[in-house]
PDB file of C-alpha atoms in Angstrom:
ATOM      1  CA  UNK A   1      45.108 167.210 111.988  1.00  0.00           C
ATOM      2  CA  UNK A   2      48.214 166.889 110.069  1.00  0.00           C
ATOM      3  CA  UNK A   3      48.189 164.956 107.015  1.00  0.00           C
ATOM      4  CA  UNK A   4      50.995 162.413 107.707  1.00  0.00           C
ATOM      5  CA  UNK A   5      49.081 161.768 111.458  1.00  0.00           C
ATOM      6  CA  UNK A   6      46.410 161.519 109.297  1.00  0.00           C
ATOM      7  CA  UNK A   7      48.007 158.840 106.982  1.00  0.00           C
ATOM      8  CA  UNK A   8      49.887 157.006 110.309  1.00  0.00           C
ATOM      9  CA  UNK A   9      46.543 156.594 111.962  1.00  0.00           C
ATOM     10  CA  UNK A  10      44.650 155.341 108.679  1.00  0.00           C
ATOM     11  CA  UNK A  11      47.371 152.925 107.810  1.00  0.00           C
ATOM     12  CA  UNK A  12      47.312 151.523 111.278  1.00  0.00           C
ATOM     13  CA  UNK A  13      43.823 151.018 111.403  1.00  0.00           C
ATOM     14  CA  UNK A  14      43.949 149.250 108.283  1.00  0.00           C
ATOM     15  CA  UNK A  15      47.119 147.411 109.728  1.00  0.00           C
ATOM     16  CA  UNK A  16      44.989 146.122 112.498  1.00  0.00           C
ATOM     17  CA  UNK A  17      41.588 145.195 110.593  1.00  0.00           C
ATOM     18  CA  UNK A  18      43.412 142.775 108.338  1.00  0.00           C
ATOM     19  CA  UNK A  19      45.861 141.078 110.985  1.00  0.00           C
ATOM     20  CA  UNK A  20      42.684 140.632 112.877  1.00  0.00           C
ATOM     21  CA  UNK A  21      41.148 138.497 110.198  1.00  0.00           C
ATOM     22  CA  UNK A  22      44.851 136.346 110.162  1.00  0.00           C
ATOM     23  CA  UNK A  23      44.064 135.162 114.047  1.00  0.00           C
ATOM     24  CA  UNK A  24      45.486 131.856 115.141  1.00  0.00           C
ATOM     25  CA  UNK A  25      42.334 131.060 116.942  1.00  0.00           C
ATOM     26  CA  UNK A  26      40.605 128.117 115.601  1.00  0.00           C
ATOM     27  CA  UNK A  27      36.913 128.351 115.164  1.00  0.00           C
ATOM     28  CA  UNK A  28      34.702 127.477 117.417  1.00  0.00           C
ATOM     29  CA  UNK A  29      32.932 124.063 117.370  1.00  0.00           C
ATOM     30  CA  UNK A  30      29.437 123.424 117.975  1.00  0.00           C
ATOM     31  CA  UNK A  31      29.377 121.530 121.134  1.00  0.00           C
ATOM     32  CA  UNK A  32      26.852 118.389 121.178  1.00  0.00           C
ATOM     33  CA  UNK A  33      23.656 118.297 122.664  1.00  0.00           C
ATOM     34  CA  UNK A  34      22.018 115.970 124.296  1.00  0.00           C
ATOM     35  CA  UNK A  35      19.835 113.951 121.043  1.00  0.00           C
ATOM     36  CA  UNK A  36      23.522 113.195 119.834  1.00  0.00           C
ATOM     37  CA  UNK A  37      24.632 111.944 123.107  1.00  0.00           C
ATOM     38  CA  UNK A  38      21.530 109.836 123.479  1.00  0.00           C
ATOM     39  CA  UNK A  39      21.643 108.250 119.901  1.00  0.00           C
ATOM     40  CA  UNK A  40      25.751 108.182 119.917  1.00  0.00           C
ATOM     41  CA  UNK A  41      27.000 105.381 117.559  1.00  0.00           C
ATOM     42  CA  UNK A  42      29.407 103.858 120.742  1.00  0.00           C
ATOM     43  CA  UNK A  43      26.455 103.143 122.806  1.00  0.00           C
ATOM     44  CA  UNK A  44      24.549 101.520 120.325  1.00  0.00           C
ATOM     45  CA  UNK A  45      27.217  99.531 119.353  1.00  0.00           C
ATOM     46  CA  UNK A  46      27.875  98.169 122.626  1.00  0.00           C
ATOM     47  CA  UNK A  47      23.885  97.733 123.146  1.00  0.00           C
ATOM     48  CA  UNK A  48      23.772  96.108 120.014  1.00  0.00           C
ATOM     49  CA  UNK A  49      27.025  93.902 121.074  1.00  0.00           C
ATOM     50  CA  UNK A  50      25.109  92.691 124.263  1.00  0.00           C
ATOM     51  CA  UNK A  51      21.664  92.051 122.770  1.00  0.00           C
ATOM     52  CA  UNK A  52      23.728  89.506 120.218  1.00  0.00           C
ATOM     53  CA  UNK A  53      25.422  87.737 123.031  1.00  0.00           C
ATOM     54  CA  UNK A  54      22.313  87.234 124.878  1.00  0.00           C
ATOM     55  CA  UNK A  55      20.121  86.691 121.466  1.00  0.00           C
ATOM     56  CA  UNK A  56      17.989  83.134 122.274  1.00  0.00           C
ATOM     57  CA  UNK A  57      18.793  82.551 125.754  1.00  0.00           C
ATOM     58  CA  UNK A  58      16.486  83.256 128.346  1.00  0.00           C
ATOM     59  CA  UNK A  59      17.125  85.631 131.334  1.00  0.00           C
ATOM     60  CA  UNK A  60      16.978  82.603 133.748  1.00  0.00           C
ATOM     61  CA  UNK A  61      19.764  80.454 131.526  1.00  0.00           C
ATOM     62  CA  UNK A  62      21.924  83.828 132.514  1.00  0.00           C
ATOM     63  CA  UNK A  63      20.605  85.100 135.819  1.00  0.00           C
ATOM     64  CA  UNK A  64      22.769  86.264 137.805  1.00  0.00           C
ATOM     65  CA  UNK A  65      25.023  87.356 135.906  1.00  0.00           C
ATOM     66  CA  UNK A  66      28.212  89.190 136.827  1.00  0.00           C
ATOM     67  CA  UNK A  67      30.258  91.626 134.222  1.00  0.00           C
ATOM     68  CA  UNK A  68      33.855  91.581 134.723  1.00  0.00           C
ATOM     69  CA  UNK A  69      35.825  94.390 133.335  1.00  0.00           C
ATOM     70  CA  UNK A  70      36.879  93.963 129.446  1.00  0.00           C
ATOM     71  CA  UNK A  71      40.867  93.836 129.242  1.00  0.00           C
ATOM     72  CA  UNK A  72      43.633  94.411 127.116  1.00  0.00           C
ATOM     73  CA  UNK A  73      43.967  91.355 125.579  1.00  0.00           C
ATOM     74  CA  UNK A  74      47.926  91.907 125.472  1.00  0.00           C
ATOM     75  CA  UNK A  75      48.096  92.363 129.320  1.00  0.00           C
ATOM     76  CA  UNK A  76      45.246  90.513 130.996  1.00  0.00           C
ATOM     77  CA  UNK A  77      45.835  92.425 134.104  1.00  0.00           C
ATOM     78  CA  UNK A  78      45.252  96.097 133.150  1.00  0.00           C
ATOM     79  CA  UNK A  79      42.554  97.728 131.871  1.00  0.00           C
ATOM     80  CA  UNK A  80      41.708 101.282 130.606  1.00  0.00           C
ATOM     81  CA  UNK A  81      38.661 103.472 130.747  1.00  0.00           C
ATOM     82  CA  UNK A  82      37.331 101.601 127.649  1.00  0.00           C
ATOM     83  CA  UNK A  83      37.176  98.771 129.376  1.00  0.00           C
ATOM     84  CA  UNK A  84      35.411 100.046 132.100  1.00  0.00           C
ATOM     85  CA  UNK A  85      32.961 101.459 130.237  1.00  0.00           C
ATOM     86  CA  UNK A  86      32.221  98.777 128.257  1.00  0.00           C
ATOM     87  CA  UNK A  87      31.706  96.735 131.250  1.00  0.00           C
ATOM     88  CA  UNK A  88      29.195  99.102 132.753  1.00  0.00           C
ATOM     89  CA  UNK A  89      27.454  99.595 129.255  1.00  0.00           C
ATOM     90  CA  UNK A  90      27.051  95.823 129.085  1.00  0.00           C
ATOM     91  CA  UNK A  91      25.464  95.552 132.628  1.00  0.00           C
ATOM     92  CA  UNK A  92      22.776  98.278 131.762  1.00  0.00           C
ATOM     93  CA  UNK A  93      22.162  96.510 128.512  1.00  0.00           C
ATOM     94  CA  UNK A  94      21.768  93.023 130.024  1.00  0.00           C
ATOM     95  CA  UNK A  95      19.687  94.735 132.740  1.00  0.00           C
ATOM     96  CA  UNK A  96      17.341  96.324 130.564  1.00  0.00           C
ATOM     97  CA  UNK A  97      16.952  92.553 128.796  1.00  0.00           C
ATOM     98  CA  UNK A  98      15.452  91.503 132.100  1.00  0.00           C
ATOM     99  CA  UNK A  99      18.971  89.442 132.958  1.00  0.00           C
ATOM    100  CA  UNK A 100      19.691  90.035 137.043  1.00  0.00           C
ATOM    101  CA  UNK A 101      22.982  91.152 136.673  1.00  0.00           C
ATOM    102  CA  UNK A 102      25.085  91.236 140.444  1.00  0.00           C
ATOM    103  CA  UNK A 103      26.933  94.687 140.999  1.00  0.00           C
ATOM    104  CA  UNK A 104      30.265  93.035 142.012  1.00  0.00           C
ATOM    105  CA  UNK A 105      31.458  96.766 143.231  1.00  0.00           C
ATOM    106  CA  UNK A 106      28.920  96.397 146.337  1.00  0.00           C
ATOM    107  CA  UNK A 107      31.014  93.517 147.661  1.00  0.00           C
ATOM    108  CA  UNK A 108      33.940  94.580 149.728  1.00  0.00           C
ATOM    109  CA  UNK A 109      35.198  90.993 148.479  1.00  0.00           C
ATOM    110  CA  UNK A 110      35.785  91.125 145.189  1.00  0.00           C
ATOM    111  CA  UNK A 111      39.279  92.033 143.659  1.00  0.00           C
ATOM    112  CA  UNK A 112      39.316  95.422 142.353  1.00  0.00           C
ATOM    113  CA  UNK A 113      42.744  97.186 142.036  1.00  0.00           C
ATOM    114  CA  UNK A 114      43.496 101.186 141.489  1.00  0.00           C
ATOM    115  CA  UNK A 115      43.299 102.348 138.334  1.00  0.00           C
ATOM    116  CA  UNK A 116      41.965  99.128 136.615  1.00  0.00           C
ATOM    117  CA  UNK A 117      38.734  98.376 138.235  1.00  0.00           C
ATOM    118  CA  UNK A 118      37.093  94.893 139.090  1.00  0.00           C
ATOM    119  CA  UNK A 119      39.455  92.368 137.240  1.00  0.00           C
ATOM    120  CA  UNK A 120      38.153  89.428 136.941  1.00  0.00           C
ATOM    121  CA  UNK A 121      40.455  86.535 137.025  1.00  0.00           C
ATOM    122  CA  UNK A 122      39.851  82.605 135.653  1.00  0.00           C
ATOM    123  CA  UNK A 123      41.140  81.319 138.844  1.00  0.00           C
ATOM    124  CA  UNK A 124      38.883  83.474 140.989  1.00  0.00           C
ATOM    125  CA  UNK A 125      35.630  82.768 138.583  1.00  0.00           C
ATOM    126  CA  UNK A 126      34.058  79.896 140.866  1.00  0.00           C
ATOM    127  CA  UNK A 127      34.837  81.114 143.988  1.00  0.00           C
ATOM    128  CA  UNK A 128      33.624  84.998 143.230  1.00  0.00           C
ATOM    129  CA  UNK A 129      30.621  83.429 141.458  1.00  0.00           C
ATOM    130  CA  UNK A 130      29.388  81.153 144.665  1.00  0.00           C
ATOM    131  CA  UNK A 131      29.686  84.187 146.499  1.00  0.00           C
ATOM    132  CA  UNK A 132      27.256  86.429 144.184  1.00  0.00           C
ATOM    133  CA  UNK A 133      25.068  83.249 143.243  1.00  0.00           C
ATOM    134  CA  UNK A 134      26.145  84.219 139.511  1.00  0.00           C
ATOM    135  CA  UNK A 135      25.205  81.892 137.242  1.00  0.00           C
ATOM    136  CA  UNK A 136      26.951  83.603 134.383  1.00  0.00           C
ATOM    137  CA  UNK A 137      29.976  85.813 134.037  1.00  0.00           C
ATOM    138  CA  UNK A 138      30.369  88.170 130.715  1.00  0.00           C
ATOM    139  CA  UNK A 139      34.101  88.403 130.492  1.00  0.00           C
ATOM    140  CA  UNK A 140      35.592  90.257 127.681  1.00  0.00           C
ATOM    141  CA  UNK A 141      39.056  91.587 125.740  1.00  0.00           C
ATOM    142  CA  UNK A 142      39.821  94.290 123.372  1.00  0.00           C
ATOM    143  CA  UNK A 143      42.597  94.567 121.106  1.00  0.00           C
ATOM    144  CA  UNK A 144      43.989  98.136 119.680  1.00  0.00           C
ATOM    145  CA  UNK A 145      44.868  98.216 116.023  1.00  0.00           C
ATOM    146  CA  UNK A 146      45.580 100.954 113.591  1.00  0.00           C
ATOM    147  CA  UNK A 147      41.849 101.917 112.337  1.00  0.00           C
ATOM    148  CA  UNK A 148      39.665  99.936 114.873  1.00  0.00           C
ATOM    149  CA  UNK A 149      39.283  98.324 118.702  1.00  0.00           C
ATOM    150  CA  UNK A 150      38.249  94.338 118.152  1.00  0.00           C
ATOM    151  CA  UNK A 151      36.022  93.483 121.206  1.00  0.00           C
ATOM    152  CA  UNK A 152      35.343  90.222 121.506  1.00  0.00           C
ATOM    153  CA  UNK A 153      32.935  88.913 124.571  1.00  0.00           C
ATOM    154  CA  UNK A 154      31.858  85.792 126.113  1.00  0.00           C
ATOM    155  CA  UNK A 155      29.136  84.584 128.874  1.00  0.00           C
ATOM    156  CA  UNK A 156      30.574  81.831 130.412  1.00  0.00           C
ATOM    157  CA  UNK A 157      28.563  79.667 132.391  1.00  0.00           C
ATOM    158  CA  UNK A 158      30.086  79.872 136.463  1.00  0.00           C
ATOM    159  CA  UNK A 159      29.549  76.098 136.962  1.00  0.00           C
ATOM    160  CA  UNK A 160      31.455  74.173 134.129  1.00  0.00           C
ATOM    161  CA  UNK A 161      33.638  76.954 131.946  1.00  0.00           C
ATOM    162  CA  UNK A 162      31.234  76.393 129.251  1.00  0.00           C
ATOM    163  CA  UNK A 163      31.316  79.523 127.138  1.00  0.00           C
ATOM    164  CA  UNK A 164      27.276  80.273 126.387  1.00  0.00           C
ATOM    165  CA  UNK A 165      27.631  82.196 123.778  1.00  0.00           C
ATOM    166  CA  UNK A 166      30.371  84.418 121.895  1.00  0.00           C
ATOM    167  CA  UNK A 167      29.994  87.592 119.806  1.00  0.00           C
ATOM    168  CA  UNK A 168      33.272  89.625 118.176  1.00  0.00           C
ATOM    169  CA  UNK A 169      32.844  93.202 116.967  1.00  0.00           C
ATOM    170  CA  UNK A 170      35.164  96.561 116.303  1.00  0.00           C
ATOM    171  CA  UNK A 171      34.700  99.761 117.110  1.00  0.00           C
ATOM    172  CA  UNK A 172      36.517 102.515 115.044  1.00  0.00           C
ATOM    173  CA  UNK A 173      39.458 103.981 116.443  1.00  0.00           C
ATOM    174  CA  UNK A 174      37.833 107.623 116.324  1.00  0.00           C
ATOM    175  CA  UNK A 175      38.904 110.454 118.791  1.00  0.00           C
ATOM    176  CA  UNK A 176      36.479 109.492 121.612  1.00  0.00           C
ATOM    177  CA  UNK A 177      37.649 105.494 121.640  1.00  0.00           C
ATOM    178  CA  UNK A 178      41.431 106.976 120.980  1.00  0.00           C
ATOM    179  CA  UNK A 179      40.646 108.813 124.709  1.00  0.00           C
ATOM    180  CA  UNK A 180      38.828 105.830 126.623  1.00  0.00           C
ATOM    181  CA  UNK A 181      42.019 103.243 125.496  1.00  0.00           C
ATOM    182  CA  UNK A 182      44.613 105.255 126.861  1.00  0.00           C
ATOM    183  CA  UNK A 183      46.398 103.934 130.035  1.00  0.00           C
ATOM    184  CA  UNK A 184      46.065 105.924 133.407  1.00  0.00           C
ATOM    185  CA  UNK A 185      49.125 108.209 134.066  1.00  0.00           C
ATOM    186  CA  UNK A 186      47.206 109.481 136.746  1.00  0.00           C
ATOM    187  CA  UNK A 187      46.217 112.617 135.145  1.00  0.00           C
ATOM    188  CA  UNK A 188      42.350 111.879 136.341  1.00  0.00           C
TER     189      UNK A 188
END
């Protein structure tokens, strides 16, 4: 082999060992498993949410209950995945507290519009509530700020408008909550 082939092929060799080490490619993160899923900071906050509101009162004083689907407190009529889930995390809570909670999306007669799931309305409260025999509806709105989501909830006794109870809480504004407040574009 002749000595400047020799020299091309070792400098190129060397070329491509240390532009390999200058890859683009971020590194590869460790994906979660399934204990941090199951103890994940959201859920218990939301758990921990519920079993305030319902702190005291006795499953009969709320049973049924309905859970309407938490809004954007600037548009009362729209919704987002976060307030969906929220919703459904609040009717497993309240289940597991021994409340009967109605599944309103069994009912071809409830309101629920694409996109934004079961809205539940003031104006519609009574008459949705005879219907399901709900005693109690948990309605709820969040509000997006810089740092954190403010959730505030209420039940609301079906009868008389009385709120039952009240509880306020925020839940940082951290890449999973940044995801679940965005608006459908339908991307989904």
């Amino acid at each position: 082999m002749k000595p400047h082939v020799w020299l091309g092929s070792l400098v190129l060799s060397v070329a491509a060992i240390t532009l390999g080490g200058c890859s683009s490619t971020p590194a590869a993160q460790a994906l979660p498993t399934y204990e941090q899923a199951a103890s994940h900071p959201f859920i218990k906050a939301n758990r921990e949410a519920l079993q305030q509101l319902v702190a005291g009162l006795s499953p009969a004083d709320a049973s049924p209950m309905l859970v309407a689907t938490i809004v954007d407190v600037n548009d009362l009529r729209v919704s987002s995945p976060l307030g969906r889930t929220l919703s459904e995390q609040y009717s497993s809570a309240a289940a597991a507290a021994g409340v009967d909670v109605r599944e309103m999306k069994l009912r071809g007669d409830v309101f629920v519009r694409e996109q934004t799931g079961e809205l539940l309305l003031s104006r519609e409260l009574k008459d949705i509530a005879r219907t399901h025999q709900a005693r109690a509806v948990l309605v709820g709105t969040y509000s997006v700020a810089g740092q954190f989501v403010y959730v505030s909830i209420k039940l609301v006794r079906t009868e008389s408008g009385q709120i039952l109870r009240g509880y306020d809480y925020a839940l940082p504004m951290d890449r999973e909550v940044q995801r679940l407040v965005r608006k459908p574009t339908g991307d989904y």
